[in-house]
Coordinates of C-alpha atoms in Angstrom, one line a residue:
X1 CA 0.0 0.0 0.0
X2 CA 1.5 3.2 -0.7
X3 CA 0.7 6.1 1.8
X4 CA 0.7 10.4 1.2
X5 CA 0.9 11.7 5.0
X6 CA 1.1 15.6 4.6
X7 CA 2.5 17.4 8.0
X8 CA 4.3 13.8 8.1
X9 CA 6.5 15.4 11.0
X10 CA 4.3 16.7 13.3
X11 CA 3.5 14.9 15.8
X12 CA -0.2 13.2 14.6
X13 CA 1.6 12.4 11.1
X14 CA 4.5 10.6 12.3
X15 CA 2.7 8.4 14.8
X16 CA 0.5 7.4 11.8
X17 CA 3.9 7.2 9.2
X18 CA 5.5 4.9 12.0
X19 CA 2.6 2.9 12.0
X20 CA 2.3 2.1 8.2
X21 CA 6.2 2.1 7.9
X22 CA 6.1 -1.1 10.5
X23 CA 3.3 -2.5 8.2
X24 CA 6.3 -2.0 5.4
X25 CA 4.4 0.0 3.9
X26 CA 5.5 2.8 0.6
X27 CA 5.2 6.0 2.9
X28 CA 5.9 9.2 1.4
X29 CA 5.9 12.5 4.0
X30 CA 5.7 16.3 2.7
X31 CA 6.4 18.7 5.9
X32 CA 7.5 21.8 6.0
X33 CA 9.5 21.1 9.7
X34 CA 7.7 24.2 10.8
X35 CA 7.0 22.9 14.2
X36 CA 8.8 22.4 17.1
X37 CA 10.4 18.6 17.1
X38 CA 9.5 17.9 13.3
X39 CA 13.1 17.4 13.1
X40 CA 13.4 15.1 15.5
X41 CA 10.2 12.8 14.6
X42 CA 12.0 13.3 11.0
X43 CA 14.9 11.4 12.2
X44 CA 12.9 8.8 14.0
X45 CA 10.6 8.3 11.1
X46 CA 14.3 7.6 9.2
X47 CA 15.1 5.0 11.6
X48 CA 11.7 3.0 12.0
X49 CA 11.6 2.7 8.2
X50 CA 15.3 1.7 8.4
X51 CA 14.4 -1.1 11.3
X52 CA 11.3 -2.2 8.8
X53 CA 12.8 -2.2 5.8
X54 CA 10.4 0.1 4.7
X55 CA 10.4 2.5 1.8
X56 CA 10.1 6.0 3.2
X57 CA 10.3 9.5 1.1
X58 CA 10.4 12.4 2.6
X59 CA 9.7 15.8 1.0
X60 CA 9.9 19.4 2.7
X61 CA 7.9 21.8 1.1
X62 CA 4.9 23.8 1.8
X63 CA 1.3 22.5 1.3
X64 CA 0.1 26.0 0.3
X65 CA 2.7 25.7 -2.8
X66 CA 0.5 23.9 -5.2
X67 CA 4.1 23.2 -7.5
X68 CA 5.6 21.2 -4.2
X69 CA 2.1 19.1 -4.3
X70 CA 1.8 18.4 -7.5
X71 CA 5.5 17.1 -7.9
X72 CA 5.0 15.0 -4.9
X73 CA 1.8 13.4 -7.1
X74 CA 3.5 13.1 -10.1
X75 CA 6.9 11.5 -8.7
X76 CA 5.6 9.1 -6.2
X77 CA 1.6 8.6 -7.6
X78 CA -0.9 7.4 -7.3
X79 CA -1.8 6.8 -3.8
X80 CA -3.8 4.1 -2.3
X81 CA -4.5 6.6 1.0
X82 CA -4.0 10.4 1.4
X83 CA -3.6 11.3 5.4
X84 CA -4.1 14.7 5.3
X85 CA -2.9 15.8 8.9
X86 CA -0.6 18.9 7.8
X87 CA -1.9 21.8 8.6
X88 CA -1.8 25.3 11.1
X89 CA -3.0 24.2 14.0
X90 CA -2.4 26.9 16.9
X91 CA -5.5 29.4 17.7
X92 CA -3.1 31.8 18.6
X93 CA -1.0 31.7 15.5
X94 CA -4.3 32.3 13.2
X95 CA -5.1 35.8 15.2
X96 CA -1.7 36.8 15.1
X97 CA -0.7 35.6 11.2
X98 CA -4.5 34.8 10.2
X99 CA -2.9 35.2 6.5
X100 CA -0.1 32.0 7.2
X101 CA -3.3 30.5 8.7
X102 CA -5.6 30.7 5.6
X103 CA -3.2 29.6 2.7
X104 CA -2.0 26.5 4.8
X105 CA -5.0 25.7 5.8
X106 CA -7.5 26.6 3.1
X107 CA -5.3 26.8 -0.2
X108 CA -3.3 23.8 1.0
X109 CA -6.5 21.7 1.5
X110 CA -7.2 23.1 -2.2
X111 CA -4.1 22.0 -3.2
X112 CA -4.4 18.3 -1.8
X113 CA -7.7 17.9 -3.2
X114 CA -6.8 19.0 -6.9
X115 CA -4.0 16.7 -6.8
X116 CA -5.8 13.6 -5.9
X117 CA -9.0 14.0 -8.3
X118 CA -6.1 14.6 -11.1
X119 CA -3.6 11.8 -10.0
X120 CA -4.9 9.7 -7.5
X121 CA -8.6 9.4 -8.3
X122 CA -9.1 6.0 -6.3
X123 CA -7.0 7.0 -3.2
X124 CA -9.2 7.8 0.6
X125 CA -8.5 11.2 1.6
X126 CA -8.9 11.3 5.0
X127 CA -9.2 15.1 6.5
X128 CA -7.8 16.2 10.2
X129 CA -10.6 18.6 11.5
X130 CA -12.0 20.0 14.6
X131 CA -14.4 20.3 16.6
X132 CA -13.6 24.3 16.5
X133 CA -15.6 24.4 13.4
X134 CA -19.0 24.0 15.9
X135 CA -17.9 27.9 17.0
X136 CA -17.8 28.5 20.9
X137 CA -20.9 26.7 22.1
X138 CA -22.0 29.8 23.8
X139 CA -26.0 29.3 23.0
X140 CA -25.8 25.9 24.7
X141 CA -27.0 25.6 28.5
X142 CA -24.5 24.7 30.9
X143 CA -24.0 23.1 34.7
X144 CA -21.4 24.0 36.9
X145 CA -19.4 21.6 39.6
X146 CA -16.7 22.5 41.8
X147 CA -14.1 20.5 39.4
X148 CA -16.1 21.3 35.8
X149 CA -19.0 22.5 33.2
X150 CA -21.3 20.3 32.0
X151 CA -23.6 19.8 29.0
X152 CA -27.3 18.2 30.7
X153 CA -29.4 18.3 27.5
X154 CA -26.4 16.1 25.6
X155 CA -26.1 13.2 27.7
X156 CA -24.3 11.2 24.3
X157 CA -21.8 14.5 23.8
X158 CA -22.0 16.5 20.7
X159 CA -23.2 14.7 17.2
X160 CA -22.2 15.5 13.8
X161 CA -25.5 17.5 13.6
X162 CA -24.4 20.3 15.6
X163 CA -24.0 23.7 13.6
X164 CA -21.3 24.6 11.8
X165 CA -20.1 28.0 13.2
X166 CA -16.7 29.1 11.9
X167 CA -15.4 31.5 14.6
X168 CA -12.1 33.1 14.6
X169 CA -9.4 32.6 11.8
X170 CA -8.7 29.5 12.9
X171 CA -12.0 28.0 12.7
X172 CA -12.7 29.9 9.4
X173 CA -9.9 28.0 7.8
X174 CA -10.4 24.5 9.2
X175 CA -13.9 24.7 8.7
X176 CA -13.8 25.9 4.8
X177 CA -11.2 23.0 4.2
X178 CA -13.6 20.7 6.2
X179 CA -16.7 21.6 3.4
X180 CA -13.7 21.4 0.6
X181 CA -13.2 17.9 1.0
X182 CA -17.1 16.8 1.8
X183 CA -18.0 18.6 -1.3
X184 CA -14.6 17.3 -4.2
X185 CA -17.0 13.8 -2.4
X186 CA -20.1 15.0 -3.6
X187 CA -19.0 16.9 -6.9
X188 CA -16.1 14.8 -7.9
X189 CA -17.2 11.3 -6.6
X190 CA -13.6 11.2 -4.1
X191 CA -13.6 9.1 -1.5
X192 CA -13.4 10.9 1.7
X193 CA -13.8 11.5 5.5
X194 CA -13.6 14.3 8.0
X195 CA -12.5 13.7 11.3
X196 CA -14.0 16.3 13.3
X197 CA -11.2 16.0 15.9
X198 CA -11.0 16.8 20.0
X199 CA -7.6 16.8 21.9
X200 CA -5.5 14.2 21.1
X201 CA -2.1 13.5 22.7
X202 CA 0.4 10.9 23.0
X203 CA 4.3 10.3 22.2
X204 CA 6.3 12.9 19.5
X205 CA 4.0 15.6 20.7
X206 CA 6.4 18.6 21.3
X207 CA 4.1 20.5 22.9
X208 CA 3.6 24.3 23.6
X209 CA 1.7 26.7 25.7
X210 CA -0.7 27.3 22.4
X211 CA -0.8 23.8 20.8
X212 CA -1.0 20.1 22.7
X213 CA -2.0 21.5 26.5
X214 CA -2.3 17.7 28.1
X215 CA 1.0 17.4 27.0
X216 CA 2.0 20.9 27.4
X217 CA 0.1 20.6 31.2
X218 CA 2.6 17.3 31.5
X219 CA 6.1 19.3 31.1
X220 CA 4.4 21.9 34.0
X221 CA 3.6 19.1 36.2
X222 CA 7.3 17.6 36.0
X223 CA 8.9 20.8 36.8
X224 CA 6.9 21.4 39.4
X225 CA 8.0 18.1 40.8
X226 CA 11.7 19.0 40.5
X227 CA 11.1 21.8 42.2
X228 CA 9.4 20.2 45.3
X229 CA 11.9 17.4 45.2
X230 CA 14.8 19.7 45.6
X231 CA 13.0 21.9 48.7
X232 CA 12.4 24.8 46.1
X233 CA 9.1 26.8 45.7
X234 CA 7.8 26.0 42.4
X235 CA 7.0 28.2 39.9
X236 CA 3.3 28.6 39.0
X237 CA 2.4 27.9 35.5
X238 CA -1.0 30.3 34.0
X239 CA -3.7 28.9 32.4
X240 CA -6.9 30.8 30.6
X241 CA -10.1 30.9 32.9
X242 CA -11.4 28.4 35.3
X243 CA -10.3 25.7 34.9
X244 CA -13.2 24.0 34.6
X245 CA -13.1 23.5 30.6
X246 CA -13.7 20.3 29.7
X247 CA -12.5 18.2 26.8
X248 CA -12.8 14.5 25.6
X249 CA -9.0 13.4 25.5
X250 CA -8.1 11.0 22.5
X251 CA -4.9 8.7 23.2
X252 CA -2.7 8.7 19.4
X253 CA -3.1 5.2 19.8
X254 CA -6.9 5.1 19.4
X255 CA -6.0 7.4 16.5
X256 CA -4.5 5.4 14.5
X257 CA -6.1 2.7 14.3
X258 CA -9.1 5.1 13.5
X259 CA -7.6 5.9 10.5
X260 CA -7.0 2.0 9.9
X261 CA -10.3 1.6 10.3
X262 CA -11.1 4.2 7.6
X263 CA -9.3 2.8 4.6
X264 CA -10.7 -0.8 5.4
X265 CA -14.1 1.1 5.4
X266 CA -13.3 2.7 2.1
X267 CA -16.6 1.8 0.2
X268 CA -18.7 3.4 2.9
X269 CA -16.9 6.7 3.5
X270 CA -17.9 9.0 0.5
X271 CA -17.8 12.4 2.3
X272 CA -19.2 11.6 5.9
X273 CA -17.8 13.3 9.2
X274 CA -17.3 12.0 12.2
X275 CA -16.9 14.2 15.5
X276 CA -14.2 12.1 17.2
X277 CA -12.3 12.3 20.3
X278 CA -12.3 10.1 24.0
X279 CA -15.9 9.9 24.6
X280 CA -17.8 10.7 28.3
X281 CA -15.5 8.1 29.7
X282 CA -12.2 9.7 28.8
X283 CA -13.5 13.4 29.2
X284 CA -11.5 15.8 31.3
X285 CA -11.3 19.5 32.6
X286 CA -7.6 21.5 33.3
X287 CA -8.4 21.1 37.2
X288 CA -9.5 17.5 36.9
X289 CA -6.0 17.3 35.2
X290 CA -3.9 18.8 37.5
X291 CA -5.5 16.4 40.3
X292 CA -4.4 13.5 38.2
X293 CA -0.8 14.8 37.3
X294 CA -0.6 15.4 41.3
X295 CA -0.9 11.8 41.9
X296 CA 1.1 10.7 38.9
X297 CA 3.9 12.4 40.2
X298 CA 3.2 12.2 44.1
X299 CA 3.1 15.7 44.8
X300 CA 0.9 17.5 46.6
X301 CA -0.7 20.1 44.4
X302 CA 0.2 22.1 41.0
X303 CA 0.4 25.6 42.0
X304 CA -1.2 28.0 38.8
X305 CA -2.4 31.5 38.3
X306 CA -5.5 32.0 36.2
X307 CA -5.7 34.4 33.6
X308 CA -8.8 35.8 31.8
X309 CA -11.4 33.5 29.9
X310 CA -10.1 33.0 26.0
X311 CA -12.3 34.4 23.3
X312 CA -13.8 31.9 21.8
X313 CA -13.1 28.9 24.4
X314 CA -15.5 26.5 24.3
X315 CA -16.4 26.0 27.9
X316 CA -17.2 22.0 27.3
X317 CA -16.9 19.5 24.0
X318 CA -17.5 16.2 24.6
X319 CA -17.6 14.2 21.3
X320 CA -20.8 11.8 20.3
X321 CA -18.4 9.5 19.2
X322 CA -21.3 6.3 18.5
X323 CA -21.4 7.0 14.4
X324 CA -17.9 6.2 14.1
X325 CA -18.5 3.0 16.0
X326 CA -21.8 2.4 13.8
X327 CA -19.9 2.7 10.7
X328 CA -16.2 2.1 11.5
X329 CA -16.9 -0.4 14.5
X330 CA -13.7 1.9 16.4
X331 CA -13.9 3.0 19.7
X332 CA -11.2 4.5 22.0
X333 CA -9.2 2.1 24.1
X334 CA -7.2 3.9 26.2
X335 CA -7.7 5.4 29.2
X336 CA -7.6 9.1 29.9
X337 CA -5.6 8.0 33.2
X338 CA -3.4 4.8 31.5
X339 CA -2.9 8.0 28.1
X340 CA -1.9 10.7 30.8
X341 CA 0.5 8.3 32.7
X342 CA 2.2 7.3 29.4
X343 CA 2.8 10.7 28.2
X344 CA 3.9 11.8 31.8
X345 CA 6.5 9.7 31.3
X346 CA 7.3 10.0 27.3
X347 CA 8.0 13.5 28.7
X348 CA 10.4 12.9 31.1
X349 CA 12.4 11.4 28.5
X350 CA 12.9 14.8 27.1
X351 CA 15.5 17.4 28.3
X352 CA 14.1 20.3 29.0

């Protein structure tokens, strides 16, 4: 099977490109190593597919540069399965560069699509999306514990037939791409899915105060440890509102073998969506996070400072995840606690 992964590097692309190098595979990555630690999942992508014997191609170039694209089609076409996971992916990045956001996001999706109806015609394109394209939420009633919001009239979390509301550049540009590739389905007769997307974190996420928090949340929660194992006062990390914000947590490993189950689903996916992420089970908010980095790392407490309310936050998303398990039989497998644990210590094997 040969396999397109665009954003190849980051770190949802190269936790799928492992995974299809150890089933040897044809993987072919474009990435423009944009991101912090694409260059270091670029060298571990090198030596998986060298441990495999796998045939791995790697091209850096922009997805917005519709020349790098269609060279990439041409040279190594066509392509049984197009994972299209590149992208801009920080909400703070689209208001500050909402221009960068657009053309990666929008005009590279454009790009993507053209290319397959003209060279790969009987590839899956499967689409990274969010749940960001449903706008803030902020018409929907909400309940309030002491450790998080709740949604009471959506005891099944939030279906695909929510509205589409494409708040801030960032949602704008994911959600025009999103209708892009449902509609090259219905105009063009591509096969191809949109994974409406929640948090997702695992190993080879680098991440950063505006992308990947439970990982980002993780890094905060070691130093923090440090600092109380060697008698110093720790230094609090901030965080945006409450604390109460809740989010269905995905594990990359439940990821990928959704996308598995896509392609050998193929004949039923001709532009559905699927809002995907942990489910109720694996759903959690910042503070019910810091309680369970606390006992991860046997300290007392994580000491923060909270900060205004984010435009645009959306105060609870839990994802309806049952039409995925209708049509693609997937559900998630691991744990929000067993996912955390993992990625506590993925991090620790970091220098930082």
């Amino acid at each position: 099977m040969k396999v397109l992964i665009t954003g190849g590097c980051g770190f949802l692309g190269s936790n799928l490109a492992a995974h299809y190098l150890s089933k040897q595979c044809q993987v072919i990555v474009i990435d423009g190593l944009f991101r912090l630690g694409s260059s270091d999942n670029l060298s571990w992508l090198a030596q998986k597919a060298a441990s495999h014997n796998s045939s791995f191609d790697f091209v850096q170039g922009d997805i917005a540069d519709n020349e790098v694209v269609l060279s990439v089609f041409r040279r190594y076409g066509p392509f049984d399965f197009v994972v299209h996971v590149g992208g801009q992916v920080a909400m703070t990045t689209s208001l500050s560069d909402p221009s960068r956001d657009m053309y990666t996001n929008v005009v590279g999706t454009f790009n993507i699509l053209e290319a397959v109806r003209l060279h790969s015609p009987n590839a899956l394109l499967a689409y990274s999306s969010t749940n960001k394209v449903y706008g803030d939420l902020e018409h929907l009633r909400y309940e309030e514990t002491s450790t998080r919001y709740k949604l009471p009239d959506f005891p099944n979390g939030l279906d695909e037939n929510l509205p589409l509301d494409f708040s801030t550049p960032y949602g704008c540009s994911k959600g025009s791409a999103d209708q892009y590739v449902r509609d090259w389905s219905r105009v063009y007769g591509l096969s191809t899915v949109v994974f409406r997307h929640s948090s997702i974190f695992g190993g080879r996420q680098f991440a950063s105060f505006d992308q990947g928090w439970i990982g980002w949340f993780c890094k905060k929660s070691i130093e923090q440890m440090k600092s109380f194992e060697s008698n110093a006062s720790p230094e609090p990390f901030t965080i945006a509102g409450t604390g109460k914000q809740v989010r269905d947590v995905l594990h990359v490993d439940d990821l990928i073998t959704l996308y598995s189950s896509a392609f050998e689903n193929k004949s039923k996916l001709n532009g559905e969506i699927f809002n995907i992420g942990g489910g109720f089970d694996n759903s959690l908010s910042l503070l019910e996070l810091f309680s369970l980095l606390s006992d991860i790392n046997r300290i007392p407490h994580l000491q923060f400072i909270s900060t205004p309310r984010r435009a645009s936050d959306q105060d609870c998303f839990i994802a309806d995840i049952r039409k995925a398990h209708q049509i693609l039989g997937w559900a998630p497998k691991v744990s929000c606690q067993q996912g955390v644990s993992n990625m506590v210590e993925w991090t620790k094997s970091l220098s930082f």
